Amino acid sequence: MPSREPSASTFRPASATVAAVSWAVVTVGWVWLAVRDGGSAGLVRQLPAIVLAATVVYAVLVRPAVMVDGDGVRLRNVLRDVDVPWAALERVSTRFALTLHTLDGQQVRAWAAPASGRHVDARLTAGDVRALGWDDDEPLTASASTASPSGVAAAWVRREWRRALADAGDGGPGTPPAGSSAPSAGSGTTPAARAGAGGGVVHRTARGPVLWLVGSAALTVVALLA
């Protein structure tokens, strides 16, 4: 189940907290067994593998997030970060996961906000439609519903997108509708001008997790061969 729509600037599914707590319990048990069976030497031999496993759990289940501020959206994925300025955003979709479509043709998916299965359609209510401000003539799919992490995150991103455009004096008729459309050209600002004003999409490697993965993997191999 997804966490509630956050009032802060970060969205994570509730499963991230569950994963962190569960892994903490596993780590304590692993350390205890290593000390019990081999003493301090056993712990030293097991430590690289413990760190490697903890890094994988962190990168896959805890690190991913969707972050929003006045400039745009940052998607923190497993080993990469992507910054999408509001001015470069064309539309938001939720088919497989929260996906940001940019004016230069990129499609960036959020690891932290996957779509739910089709069975969620059966549980959609009128309250979901009102909460999302969805058009009656447009079908509300499972991936866009409030029962899906992708739907919750997308509704939040669209709301902040409208707010950013309004603060910049580019709101009104040019704000994105609740579905997935981009702001229209009603304000007189062309897509090229929007992209140029806000800068381009930036992709960055998450150096910290990558270094931890490489280092702990190398030490694990050395410990196994020793």
PDB file of C-alpha atoms in Angstrom:
ATOM      1  CA  MET A   1       0.000   0.000   0.000  1.00  0.00           C
ATOM      2  CA  PRO A   2       1.310   3.499  -0.733  1.00  0.00           C
ATOM      3  CA  SER A   3       1.967   6.015   1.952  1.00  0.00           C
ATOM      4  CA  ARG A   4      -0.382   8.996   2.129  1.00  0.00           C
ATOM      5  CA  GLU A   5       0.211  11.982  -0.077  1.00  0.00           C
ATOM      6  CA  PRO A   6       3.036  13.807   1.690  1.00  0.00           C
ATOM      7  CA  SER A   7       2.943  17.398   2.823  1.00  0.00           C
ATOM      8  CA  ALA A   8       6.747  17.532   2.720  1.00  0.00           C
ATOM      9  CA  SER A   9       8.854  17.470  -0.421  1.00  0.00           C
ATOM     10  CA  THR A  10       9.482  13.718  -0.623  1.00  0.00           C
ATOM     11  CA  PHE A  11       7.341  10.738  -1.612  1.00  0.00           C
ATOM     12  CA  ARG A  12       8.241   7.151  -0.708  1.00  0.00           C
ATOM     13  CA  PRO A  13       5.989   4.095  -0.608  1.00  0.00           C
ATOM     14  CA  ALA A  14       5.257   2.703   2.855  1.00  0.00           C
ATOM     15  CA  SER A  15       7.165  -0.450   1.872  1.00  0.00           C
ATOM     16  CA  ALA A  16      10.439   1.494   2.185  1.00  0.00           C
ATOM     17  CA  THR A  17       9.982   1.813   5.951  1.00  0.00           C
ATOM     18  CA  VAL A  18       8.994  -1.838   6.258  1.00  0.00           C
ATOM     19  CA  ALA A  19      12.093  -2.876   4.293  1.00  0.00           C
ATOM     20  CA  ALA A  20      14.401  -0.757   6.462  1.00  0.00           C
ATOM     21  CA  VAL A  21      13.012  -2.161   9.718  1.00  0.00           C
ATOM     22  CA  SER A  22      13.047  -5.735   8.407  1.00  0.00           C
ATOM     23  CA  TRP A  23      16.624  -5.439   7.215  1.00  0.00           C
ATOM     24  CA  ALA A  24      17.722  -3.983  10.552  1.00  0.00           C
ATOM     25  CA  VAL A  25      16.343  -7.089  12.291  1.00  0.00           C
ATOM     26  CA  VAL A  26      18.067  -9.398   9.783  1.00  0.00           C
ATOM     27  CA  THR A  27      21.369  -7.550  10.207  1.00  0.00           C
ATOM     28  CA  VAL A  28      21.298  -7.877  14.000  1.00  0.00           C
ATOM     29  CA  GLY A  29      20.654 -11.611  13.659  1.00  0.00           C
ATOM     30  CA  TRP A  30      23.404 -11.998  11.061  1.00  0.00           C
ATOM     31  CA  VAL A  31      25.944 -10.189  13.239  1.00  0.00           C
ATOM     32  CA  TRP A  32      24.973 -12.272  16.278  1.00  0.00           C
ATOM     33  CA  LEU A  33      25.397 -15.539  14.373  1.00  0.00           C
ATOM     34  CA  ALA A  34      28.763 -14.418  12.973  1.00  0.00           C
ATOM     35  CA  VAL A  35      30.063 -13.583  16.458  1.00  0.00           C
ATOM     36  CA  ARG A  36      28.597 -16.741  17.991  1.00  0.00           C
ATOM     37  CA  ASP A  37      30.124 -19.050  15.399  1.00  0.00           C
ATOM     38  CA  GLY A  38      33.468 -17.344  14.829  1.00  0.00           C
ATOM     39  CA  GLY A  39      34.001 -14.642  17.405  1.00  0.00           C
ATOM     40  CA  SER A  40      35.513 -11.354  16.294  1.00  0.00           C
ATOM     41  CA  ALA A  41      37.333 -13.091  13.429  1.00  0.00           C
ATOM     42  CA  GLY A  42      34.032 -14.479  12.164  1.00  0.00           C
ATOM     43  CA  LEU A  43      32.476 -11.029  12.276  1.00  0.00           C
ATOM     44  CA  VAL A  44      35.378  -9.583  10.290  1.00  0.00           C
ATOM     45  CA  ARG A  45      34.937 -12.268   7.624  1.00  0.00           C
ATOM     46  CA  GLN A  46      31.188 -11.708   7.417  1.00  0.00           C
ATOM     47  CA  LEU A  47      31.229  -7.919   7.604  1.00  0.00           C
ATOM     48  CA  PRO A  48      31.863  -7.221   3.882  1.00  0.00           C
ATOM     49  CA  ALA A  49      28.919  -9.458   2.907  1.00  0.00           C
ATOM     50  CA  ILE A  50      26.712  -7.783   5.508  1.00  0.00           C
ATOM     51  CA  VAL A  51      27.611  -4.345   4.156  1.00  0.00           C
ATOM     52  CA  LEU A  52      27.064  -5.504   0.554  1.00  0.00           C
ATOM     53  CA  ALA A  53      23.610  -6.895   1.338  1.00  0.00           C
ATOM     54  CA  ALA A  54      22.683  -3.780   3.322  1.00  0.00           C
ATOM     55  CA  THR A  55      23.757  -1.559   0.418  1.00  0.00           C
ATOM     56  CA  VAL A  56      21.647  -3.538  -2.048  1.00  0.00           C
ATOM     57  CA  VAL A  57      18.591  -3.324   0.239  1.00  0.00           C
ATOM     58  CA  TYR A  58      19.128   0.412   0.694  1.00  0.00           C
ATOM     59  CA  ALA A  59      19.609   1.101  -3.025  1.00  0.00           C
ATOM     60  CA  VAL A  60      16.634  -0.971  -4.193  1.00  0.00           C
ATOM     61  CA  LEU A  61      14.055  -0.503  -1.434  1.00  0.00           C
ATOM     62  CA  VAL A  62      14.946   2.524   0.703  1.00  0.00           C
ATOM     63  CA  ARG A  63      16.778   5.053  -1.449  1.00  0.00           C
ATOM     64  CA  PRO A  64      14.224   5.488  -4.281  1.00  0.00           C
ATOM     65  CA  ALA A  65      12.055   8.578  -3.835  1.00  0.00           C
ATOM     66  CA  VAL A  66      10.254  11.342  -5.693  1.00  0.00           C
ATOM     67  CA  MET A  67      11.297  14.795  -4.497  1.00  0.00           C
ATOM     68  CA  VAL A  68       9.643  18.080  -5.431  1.00  0.00           C
ATOM     69  CA  ASP A  69      10.665  21.682  -4.865  1.00  0.00           C
ATOM     70  CA  GLY A  70      10.038  25.046  -6.494  1.00  0.00           C
ATOM     71  CA  ASP A  71      12.338  24.230  -9.418  1.00  0.00           C
ATOM     72  CA  GLY A  72      11.016  20.830 -10.440  1.00  0.00           C
ATOM     73  CA  VAL A  73      11.061  17.112  -9.695  1.00  0.00           C
ATOM     74  CA  ARG A  74      13.968  14.905  -8.687  1.00  0.00           C
ATOM     75  CA  LEU A  75      13.601  11.155  -9.176  1.00  0.00           C
ATOM     76  CA  ARG A  76      15.943   9.185  -6.952  1.00  0.00           C
ATOM     77  CA  ASN A  77      16.190   5.742  -8.500  1.00  0.00           C
ATOM     78  CA  VAL A  78      18.390   2.786  -7.552  1.00  0.00           C
ATOM     79  CA  LEU A  79      21.730   4.118  -8.769  1.00  0.00           C
ATOM     80  CA  ARG A  80      20.790   7.283 -10.649  1.00  0.00           C
ATOM     81  CA  ASP A  81      19.168  10.642  -9.929  1.00  0.00           C
ATOM     82  CA  VAL A  82      17.220  12.592 -12.530  1.00  0.00           C
ATOM     83  CA  ASP A  83      16.296  16.277 -12.159  1.00  0.00           C
ATOM     84  CA  VAL A  84      13.385  17.469 -14.314  1.00  0.00           C
ATOM     85  CA  PRO A  85      12.731  21.234 -14.170  1.00  0.00           C
ATOM     86  CA  TRP A  86       9.101  22.310 -14.305  1.00  0.00           C
ATOM     87  CA  ALA A  87       9.836  24.207 -17.504  1.00  0.00           C
ATOM     88  CA  ALA A  88      11.072  21.013 -19.183  1.00  0.00           C
ATOM     89  CA  LEU A  89       8.076  18.881 -18.151  1.00  0.00           C
ATOM     90  CA  GLU A  90       5.491  18.092 -20.822  1.00  0.00           C
ATOM     91  CA  ARG A  91       3.156  15.616 -19.113  1.00  0.00           C
ATOM     92  CA  VAL A  92       2.875  13.003 -16.361  1.00  0.00           C
ATOM     93  CA  SER A  93       1.685   9.424 -16.843  1.00  0.00           C
ATOM     94  CA  THR A  94       1.340   6.325 -14.658  1.00  0.00           C
ATOM     95  CA  ARG A  95       1.031   3.275 -16.929  1.00  0.00           C
ATOM     96  CA  PHE A  96       3.937   1.224 -15.533  1.00  0.00           C
ATOM     97  CA  ALA A  97       5.170   3.680 -12.918  1.00  0.00           C
ATOM     98  CA  LEU A  98       5.155   7.416 -12.345  1.00  0.00           C
ATOM     99  CA  THR A  99       6.641   8.646 -15.632  1.00  0.00           C
ATOM    100  CA  LEU A 100       7.736  12.176 -16.460  1.00  0.00           C
ATOM    101  CA  HIS A 101       7.613  13.052 -20.156  1.00  0.00           C
ATOM    102  CA  THR A 102       9.833  15.978 -21.094  1.00  0.00           C
ATOM    103  CA  LEU A 103       9.692  18.446 -23.951  1.00  0.00           C
ATOM    104  CA  ASP A 104      12.834  16.961 -25.505  1.00  0.00           C
ATOM    105  CA  GLY A 105      11.228  13.511 -25.749  1.00  0.00           C
ATOM    106  CA  GLN A 106      12.650  11.787 -22.691  1.00  0.00           C
ATOM    107  CA  GLN A 107      10.571   9.457 -20.506  1.00  0.00           C
ATOM    108  CA  VAL A 108      11.857   9.109 -16.957  1.00  0.00           C
ATOM    109  CA  ARG A 109      10.280   6.535 -14.637  1.00  0.00           C
ATOM    110  CA  ALA A 110      10.296   6.632 -10.851  1.00  0.00           C
ATOM    111  CA  TRP A 111      11.406   3.424  -9.127  1.00  0.00           C
ATOM    112  CA  ALA A 112       9.680   4.652  -5.950  1.00  0.00           C
ATOM    113  CA  ALA A 113       6.210   4.866  -7.514  1.00  0.00           C
ATOM    114  CA  PRO A 114       5.280   1.689  -9.405  1.00  0.00           C
ATOM    115  CA  ALA A 115       1.812   1.119 -10.843  1.00  0.00           C
ATOM    116  CA  SER A 116      -0.642  -1.297  -9.248  1.00  0.00           C
ATOM    117  CA  GLY A 117      -2.240  -4.204 -11.083  1.00  0.00           C
ATOM    118  CA  ARG A 118      -5.474  -3.992 -13.012  1.00  0.00           C
ATOM    119  CA  HIS A 119      -7.449  -5.572 -10.164  1.00  0.00           C
ATOM    120  CA  VAL A 120      -7.365  -2.189  -8.422  1.00  0.00           C
ATOM    121  CA  ASP A 121      -9.882  -0.898 -11.005  1.00  0.00           C
ATOM    122  CA  ALA A 122     -12.606  -2.798  -9.186  1.00  0.00           C
ATOM    123  CA  ARG A 123     -11.974  -0.828  -6.003  1.00  0.00           C
ATOM    124  CA  LEU A 124     -12.057   2.663  -7.529  1.00  0.00           C
ATOM    125  CA  THR A 125     -14.628   4.920  -5.923  1.00  0.00           C
ATOM    126  CA  ALA A 126     -16.256   8.256  -6.650  1.00  0.00           C
ATOM    127  CA  GLY A 127     -14.014   9.649  -3.919  1.00  0.00           C
ATOM    128  CA  ASP A 128     -10.943   8.649  -5.934  1.00  0.00           C
ATOM    129  CA  VAL A 129     -12.277  10.524  -8.947  1.00  0.00           C
ATOM    130  CA  ARG A 130     -13.015  13.648  -6.874  1.00  0.00           C
ATOM    131  CA  ALA A 131      -9.644  13.482  -5.094  1.00  0.00           C
ATOM    132  CA  LEU A 132      -7.807  13.379  -8.410  1.00  0.00           C
ATOM    133  CA  GLY A 133     -10.071  15.924 -10.111  1.00  0.00           C
ATOM    134  CA  TRP A 134     -10.433  13.511 -13.009  1.00  0.00           C
ATOM    135  CA  ASP A 135     -12.564  14.352 -16.061  1.00  0.00           C
ATOM    136  CA  ASP A 136     -15.729  12.241 -16.200  1.00  0.00           C
ATOM    137  CA  ASP A 137     -15.183  11.427 -19.896  1.00  0.00           C
ATOM    138  CA  GLU A 138     -11.674  10.084 -19.315  1.00  0.00           C
ATOM    139  CA  PRO A 139     -11.253   6.567 -17.852  1.00  0.00           C
ATOM    140  CA  LEU A 140      -9.459   6.416 -14.523  1.00  0.00           C
ATOM    141  CA  THR A 141      -7.045   3.492 -14.720  1.00  0.00           C
ATOM    142  CA  ALA A 142      -5.653   1.504 -11.805  1.00  0.00           C
ATOM    143  CA  SER A 143      -2.198   3.034 -12.214  1.00  0.00           C
ATOM    144  CA  ALA A 144      -3.612   6.559 -11.736  1.00  0.00           C
ATOM    145  CA  SER A 145      -5.822   5.779  -8.735  1.00  0.00           C
ATOM    146  CA  THR A 146      -5.160   6.700  -5.123  1.00  0.00           C
ATOM    147  CA  ALA A 147      -4.704   2.979  -4.410  1.00  0.00           C
ATOM    148  CA  SER A 148      -1.537   2.950  -6.519  1.00  0.00           C
ATOM    149  CA  PRO A 149       1.836   4.485  -5.543  1.00  0.00           C
ATOM    150  CA  SER A 150       2.134   5.831  -9.088  1.00  0.00           C
ATOM    151  CA  GLY A 151      -1.278   7.505  -8.842  1.00  0.00           C
ATOM    152  CA  VAL A 152      -0.600   9.117  -5.473  1.00  0.00           C
ATOM    153  CA  ALA A 153       2.801  10.425  -6.587  1.00  0.00           C
ATOM    154  CA  ALA A 154       1.459  11.637  -9.952  1.00  0.00           C
ATOM    155  CA  ALA A 155      -1.408  13.564  -8.340  1.00  0.00           C
ATOM    156  CA  TRP A 156       1.086  15.233  -6.005  1.00  0.00           C
ATOM    157  CA  VAL A 157       3.502  16.111  -8.831  1.00  0.00           C
ATOM    158  CA  ARG A 158       0.692  17.581 -10.955  1.00  0.00           C
ATOM    159  CA  ARG A 159      -0.545  19.676  -8.036  1.00  0.00           C
ATOM    160  CA  GLU A 160       2.934  21.094  -7.402  1.00  0.00           C
ATOM    161  CA  TRP A 161       3.392  21.647 -11.130  1.00  0.00           C
ATOM    162  CA  ARG A 162       0.253  23.795 -11.228  1.00  0.00           C
ATOM    163  CA  ARG A 163       1.402  25.677  -8.155  1.00  0.00           C
ATOM    164  CA  ALA A 164       4.833  26.360  -9.662  1.00  0.00           C
ATOM    165  CA  LEU A 165       3.280  27.628 -12.891  1.00  0.00           C
ATOM    166  CA  ALA A 166       0.860  29.831 -10.960  1.00  0.00           C
ATOM    167  CA  ASP A 167       3.714  31.268  -8.860  1.00  0.00           C
ATOM    168  CA  ALA A 168       5.582  32.014 -12.077  1.00  0.00           C
ATOM    169  CA  GLY A 169       2.552  33.793 -13.520  1.00  0.00           C
ATOM    170  CA  ASP A 170       1.986  30.989 -16.020  1.00  0.00           C
ATOM    171  CA  GLY A 171      -1.151  29.467 -14.521  1.00  0.00           C
ATOM    172  CA  GLY A 172      -4.812  29.812 -15.382  1.00  0.00           C
ATOM    173  CA  PRO A 173      -5.673  28.239 -18.718  1.00  0.00           C
ATOM    174  CA  GLY A 174      -2.130  26.973 -19.064  1.00  0.00           C
ATOM    175  CA  THR A 175      -2.128  24.684 -16.031  1.00  0.00           C
ATOM    176  CA  PRO A 176      -2.067  20.916 -16.547  1.00  0.00           C
ATOM    177  CA  PRO A 177      -5.365  19.082 -16.106  1.00  0.00           C
ATOM    178  CA  ALA A 178      -5.705  16.303 -13.585  1.00  0.00           C
ATOM    179  CA  GLY A 179      -5.111  13.590 -16.164  1.00  0.00           C
ATOM    180  CA  SER A 180      -1.765  13.786 -17.915  1.00  0.00           C
ATOM    181  CA  SER A 181      -1.770  16.696 -20.360  1.00  0.00           C
ATOM    182  CA  ALA A 182       0.872  19.375 -20.441  1.00  0.00           C
ATOM    183  CA  PRO A 183       0.151  23.059 -19.891  1.00  0.00           C
ATOM    184  CA  SER A 184      -1.325  24.562 -23.016  1.00  0.00           C
ATOM    185  CA  ALA A 185       0.197  27.418 -24.949  1.00  0.00           C
ATOM    186  CA  GLY A 186      -2.576  29.733 -23.745  1.00  0.00           C
ATOM    187  CA  SER A 187      -0.128  31.801 -21.740  1.00  0.00           C
ATOM    188  CA  GLY A 188       1.866  32.611 -24.874  1.00  0.00           C
ATOM    189  CA  THR A 189       4.933  30.682 -23.752  1.00  0.00           C
ATOM    190  CA  THR A 190       6.163  28.170 -26.301  1.00  0.00           C
ATOM    191  CA  PRO A 191       7.483  24.740 -25.309  1.00  0.00           C
ATOM    192  CA  ALA A 192      10.950  25.681 -26.497  1.00  0.00           C
ATOM    193  CA  ALA A 193      10.890  28.808 -24.362  1.00  0.00           C
ATOM    194  CA  ARG A 194       9.763  26.790 -21.346  1.00  0.00           C
ATOM    195  CA  ALA A 195      12.577  24.272 -21.784  1.00  0.00           C
ATOM    196  CA  GLY A 196      15.129  27.014 -22.300  1.00  0.00           C
ATOM    197  CA  ALA A 197      13.964  29.023 -19.312  1.00  0.00           C
ATOM    198  CA  GLY A 198      14.061  26.122 -16.911  1.00  0.00           C
ATOM    199  CA  GLY A 199      17.147  24.337 -18.160  1.00  0.00           C
ATOM    200  CA  GLY A 200      17.367  20.745 -19.344  1.00  0.00           C
ATOM    201  CA  VAL A 201      16.920  17.391 -17.678  1.00  0.00           C
ATOM    202  CA  VAL A 202      19.969  16.325 -15.671  1.00  0.00           C
ATOM    203  CA  HIS A 203      20.963  12.678 -15.123  1.00  0.00           C
ATOM    204  CA  ARG A 204      23.500  11.869 -12.414  1.00  0.00           C
ATOM    205  CA  THR A 205      25.000   8.658 -11.094  1.00  0.00           C
ATOM    206  CA  ALA A 206      24.463   8.134  -7.364  1.00  0.00           C
ATOM    207  CA  ARG A 207      28.140   7.934  -6.454  1.00  0.00           C
ATOM    208  CA  GLY A 208      27.657   6.972  -2.812  1.00  0.00           C
ATOM    209  CA  PRO A 209      25.684   3.754  -3.381  1.00  0.00           C
ATOM    210  CA  VAL A 210      27.856   2.829  -6.374  1.00  0.00           C
ATOM    211  CA  LEU A 211      31.068   3.188  -4.347  1.00  0.00           C
ATOM    212  CA  TRP A 212      29.608   1.226  -1.443  1.00  0.00           C
ATOM    213  CA  LEU A 213      28.467  -1.544  -3.792  1.00  0.00           C
ATOM    214  CA  VAL A 214      31.799  -1.818  -5.595  1.00  0.00           C
ATOM    215  CA  GLY A 215      33.857  -1.616  -2.412  1.00  0.00           C
ATOM    216  CA  SER A 216      31.814  -4.089  -0.379  1.00  0.00           C
ATOM    217  CA  ALA A 217      31.583  -6.508  -3.331  1.00  0.00           C
ATOM    218  CA  ALA A 218      35.367  -6.464  -3.746  1.00  0.00           C
ATOM    219  CA  LEU A 219      35.923  -7.029  -0.021  1.00  0.00           C
ATOM    220  CA  THR A 220      33.382  -9.852  -0.026  1.00  0.00           C
ATOM    221  CA  VAL A 221      35.291 -11.635  -2.805  1.00  0.00           C
ATOM    222  CA  VAL A 222      38.562 -11.175  -0.923  1.00  0.00           C
ATOM    223  CA  ALA A 223      37.005 -12.565   2.269  1.00  0.00           C
ATOM    224  CA  LEU A 224      35.654 -15.612   0.412  1.00  0.00           C
ATOM    225  CA  LEU A 225      39.034 -16.310  -1.171  1.00  0.00           C
ATOM    226  CA  ALA A 226      41.017 -15.809   2.026  1.00  0.00           C
TER     227      ALA A 226
END
